[in-house]
Amino acid sequence: MRRVQKPMAIAFLDSAPHAIARRPLTEADAVDIWIARWLRIRRKDLLDRYGCDPRRLYEIWQEERFAGARSKALEVFAQRYPSLIDRIDFGPHQRFERAPHPDQLALFE
């Protein structure tokens, strides 16, 4: 499988060009999105860069789409940023519920 590199000029734009914003996310994009997460790139910046809905990012981070992208991203990250390997938490995405737990109401009885 041949990986297509994005031109560096696109990587630092505030918003995605129309040609990129209208296409679906690929596995290469998923790998880049994982790496951006580990580098603490803001979610808003990722949404602007890829021109997608926030749910697409969470599908990647929860590994519902592109299931093998996280392990590939780990390999690429180790090659690109070897000095950061011991400083990054590579744990899976954790979803936090905003709704109160049903047992919380029992505290007031």
XYZ file of N, CA and C in Angstrom:
327
model
N 0.839 -1.174 0.000
C 0.000 0.000 0.000
C 0.887 1.241 0.000
N 0.648 2.096 -0.920
C 1.449 3.305 -1.072
C 0.802 4.449 -0.313
N 1.563 5.095 0.516
C 1.049 6.206 1.298
C 1.334 7.509 0.582
N 0.313 8.319 0.437
C 0.449 9.607 -0.226
C 0.718 10.664 0.837
N 1.812 11.377 0.689
C 2.160 12.441 1.628
C 1.426 13.719 1.238
N 0.926 14.421 2.237
C 0.307 15.707 1.987
C 1.395 16.749 1.835
N 1.183 17.706 0.965
C 2.163 18.798 0.895
C 2.210 19.529 2.230
N 3.388 19.935 2.616
C 3.566 20.597 3.906
C 2.750 21.888 3.988
N 2.483 22.512 2.863
C 1.713 23.752 2.880
C 0.305 23.519 3.398
N -0.255 22.345 3.186
C -1.610 22.048 3.641
C -1.634 21.781 5.136
N -0.566 21.258 5.678
C -0.537 20.847 7.079
C -0.736 22.006 8.050
N -0.403 23.217 7.670
C -0.471 24.329 8.597
C -1.532 25.367 8.225
N -2.456 25.005 7.361
C -3.536 25.920 7.013
C -4.569 25.960 8.126
N -5.254 27.099 8.268
C -6.312 27.214 9.263
C -7.554 26.444 8.855
N -7.829 26.392 7.575
C -8.980 25.633 7.093
C -8.564 24.825 5.874
N -9.295 23.755 5.642
C -8.952 22.866 4.536
C -9.379 23.475 3.209
N -8.545 23.329 2.168
C -8.983 23.761 0.844
C -10.208 22.955 0.426
N -11.020 23.506 -0.474
C -12.259 22.852 -0.867
C -12.021 21.466 -1.451
N -10.921 21.259 -2.140
C -10.647 19.954 -2.733
C -10.434 18.891 -1.660
N -9.861 19.272 -0.536
C -9.616 18.317 0.536
C -10.841 18.193 1.441
N -11.522 19.290 1.686
C -12.650 19.284 2.611
C -13.799 18.412 2.113
N -13.914 18.209 0.839
C -15.035 17.461 0.287
C -14.775 15.969 0.158
N -13.604 15.505 0.500
C -13.301 14.084 0.334
C -13.433 13.363 1.665
N -13.726 12.069 1.635
C -13.809 11.317 2.901
C -12.424 11.087 3.485
N -12.376 10.842 4.786
C -11.107 10.576 5.459
C -10.568 9.218 5.022
N -9.249 9.123 4.906
C -8.591 7.888 4.506
C -7.828 7.311 5.697
N -7.241 6.151 5.494
C -6.453 5.541 6.566
C -5.218 6.381 6.885
N -4.631 6.988 5.858
C -3.480 7.874 6.087
C -3.894 9.080 6.940
N -5.091 9.607 6.694
C -5.602 10.699 7.523
C -5.801 10.222 8.961
N -6.294 9.001 9.126
C -6.521 8.456 10.466
C -5.205 8.337 11.233
N -4.159 7.908 10.557
C -2.840 7.828 11.200
C -2.380 9.222 11.616
N -2.551 10.194 10.740
C -2.161 11.566 11.067
C -3.003 12.141 12.208
N -4.274 11.759 12.269
C -5.151 12.242 13.334
C -4.723 11.656 14.678
N -4.332 10.385 14.703
C -3.801 9.803 15.937
C -2.534 10.528 16.382
N -1.628 10.773 15.448
C -0.377 11.462 15.790
C -0.658 12.866 16.305
N -1.591 13.558 15.665
C -1.955 14.905 16.110
C -2.540 14.865 17.522
N -3.296 13.827 17.827
C -3.847 13.687 19.185
C -2.725 13.557 20.203
N -1.750 12.745 19.898
C -0.631 12.539 20.825
C 0.237 13.785 20.951
N 0.267 14.613 19.906
C 1.013 15.873 19.964
C 0.183 17.006 20.558
N -1.017 16.669 21.012
C -1.941 17.611 21.645
C -2.375 18.753 20.730
N -2.593 18.427 19.465
C -3.186 19.390 18.538
C -4.660 19.522 18.913
N -5.163 20.729 18.974
C -6.545 20.948 19.393
C -7.529 20.299 18.428
N -8.632 19.813 18.981
C -9.664 19.188 18.152
C -10.202 20.161 17.108
N -10.377 21.412 17.483
C -10.875 22.415 16.543
C -9.936 22.573 15.348
N -8.626 22.541 15.609
C -7.663 22.655 14.522
C -7.725 21.440 13.596
N -7.953 20.264 14.164
C -8.098 19.071 13.329
C -9.356 19.144 12.473
N -10.427 19.647 13.058
C -11.673 19.788 12.300
C -11.496 20.768 11.149
N -10.787 21.852 11.403
C -10.523 22.823 10.339
C -9.601 22.239 9.274
N -8.610 21.475 9.695
C -7.642 20.914 8.753
C -8.289 19.905 7.817
N -9.124 19.029 8.357
C -9.706 17.964 7.540
C -11.107 18.286 7.041
N -11.703 19.360 7.525
C -13.018 19.763 7.050
C -14.069 18.694 7.273
N -14.066 18.086 8.456
C -15.005 16.993 8.710
C -15.817 17.285 9.967
N -16.774 16.438 10.202
C -17.634 16.495 11.375
C -16.861 15.934 12.584
N -17.058 16.461 13.786
C -16.333 15.950 14.952
C -16.544 14.458 15.194
N -17.705 13.952 14.796
C -17.976 12.524 15.008
C -17.007 11.646 14.240
N -16.482 12.133 13.112
C -15.514 11.340 12.341
C -14.219 11.152 13.125
N -13.802 12.192 13.869
C -12.595 12.067 14.685
C -12.803 11.040 15.796
N -13.965 11.102 16.443
C -14.227 10.163 17.530
C -14.392 8.738 17.015
N -14.881 8.564 15.800
C -14.930 7.224 15.216
C -13.524 6.655 15.046
N -12.587 7.507 14.702
C -11.195 7.066 14.559
C -10.599 6.778 15.930
N -10.796 7.675 16.896
C -10.203 7.513 18.226
C -10.809 6.347 18.997
N -12.068 6.008 18.728
C -12.690 4.854 19.371
C -12.472 3.587 18.557
N -11.752 3.713 17.456
C -11.367 2.614 16.572
C -12.573 1.903 15.961
N -13.632 2.658 15.701
C -14.775 2.131 14.978
C -14.479 2.123 13.479
N -13.743 3.101 13.018
C -13.273 3.166 11.629
C -11.757 3.087 11.644
N -11.203 2.455 10.628
C -9.745 2.318 10.488
C -9.151 1.689 11.754
N -9.570 0.477 12.034
C -9.208 -0.202 13.290
C -7.700 -0.358 13.472
N -6.919 -0.541 12.427
C -5.483 -0.731 12.585
C -4.675 0.548 12.533
N -5.339 1.677 12.432
C -4.628 2.952 12.271
C -3.831 3.339 13.513
N -4.303 2.986 14.698
C -3.602 3.358 15.926
C -2.237 2.682 16.008
N -2.175 1.395 15.683
C -0.893 0.692 15.740
C 0.063 1.197 14.660
N -0.473 1.537 13.489
C 0.375 2.113 12.442
C 0.881 3.487 12.858
N 0.008 4.245 13.523
C 0.405 5.573 13.982
C 1.498 5.482 15.036
N 1.464 4.452 15.877
C 2.521 4.256 16.875
C 3.876 4.055 16.205
N 3.899 3.262 15.135
C 5.145 3.029 14.405
C 5.655 4.309 13.757
N 4.752 5.035 13.126
C 5.143 6.282 12.448
C 5.609 7.307 13.475
N 4.909 7.388 14.607
C 5.286 8.335 15.659
C 6.684 8.025 16.187
N 6.982 6.748 16.367
C 8.309 6.355 16.865
C 9.403 6.735 15.884
N 9.111 6.695 14.591
C 10.094 7.093 13.586
C 10.262 8.608 13.529
N 9.159 9.333 13.585
C 9.218 10.788 13.442
C 9.688 11.493 14.708
N 9.251 11.015 15.865
C 9.516 11.699 17.130
C 10.109 10.738 18.162
N 11.291 10.206 17.935
C 11.847 9.227 18.889
C 12.121 9.821 20.272
N 12.367 11.112 20.362
C 12.663 11.712 21.663
C 11.409 11.915 22.518
N 10.217 11.787 21.930
C 8.973 12.005 22.674
C 8.307 10.713 23.134
N 8.882 9.575 22.793
C 8.239 8.291 23.083
C 7.950 8.121 24.571
N 8.868 8.487 25.429
C 8.671 8.287 26.863
C 7.826 9.375 27.519
N 7.417 10.402 26.782
C 6.655 11.516 27.346
C 5.181 11.505 26.976
N 4.778 10.612 26.093
C 3.423 10.618 25.557
C 2.630 9.451 26.129
N 1.372 9.712 26.465
C 0.460 8.652 26.892
C -0.243 8.115 25.641
N 0.070 6.890 25.270
C -0.491 6.280 24.071
C -1.747 5.472 24.375
N -2.345 5.699 25.512
C -3.534 4.950 25.897
C -4.692 5.207 24.953
N -5.664 4.305 24.970
C -6.821 4.474 24.084
C -7.687 5.655 24.520
N -8.521 6.095 23.625
C -9.440 7.194 23.904
C -10.441 6.749 24.965
N -10.686 7.597 25.953
C -11.663 7.296 26.985
C -12.800 8.284 26.880
N -13.980 7.750 26.857
C -15.162 8.595 26.746
C -15.695 8.858 28.149
N -15.956 10.115 28.452
C -16.497 10.495 29.744
C -17.956 10.891 29.572
N -18.817 10.249 30.327
C -20.249 10.551 30.267
C -20.526 11.865 30.986
N -21.346 12.686 30.394
C -21.719 13.950 31.037
C -22.950 13.786 31.915
N -23.745 12.770 31.650
C -24.959 12.542 32.433
C -24.582 11.990 33.808
N -25.284 12.403 34.828
C -24.975 11.868 36.162
C -25.314 10.378 36.228
N -24.561 9.670 37.019
C -24.812 8.246 37.217
C -26.138 8.083 37.955
N -26.957 7.087 37.600
C -28.267 6.932 38.266
C -28.169 6.723 39.779
N -27.075 6.177 40.262
C -26.917 5.959 41.696
C -26.660 7.257 42.460
N -26.348 8.330 41.770
C -26.080 9.599 42.450
C -27.292 10.122 43.190
N -28.496 9.858 42.674
C -29.700 10.350 43.322
C -29.924 9.674 44.671
N -29.379 8.493 44.870
C -29.540 7.780 46.141
C -28.800 8.489 47.285
N -27.879 9.365 46.971
C -27.128 10.076 48.009
C -28.014 11.031 48.803
N -29.119 11.471 48.216
C -29.985 12.447 48.868
C -31.098 11.801 49.671
N -31.135 10.478 49.726
C -32.211 9.815 50.471
C -31.857 9.640 51.925
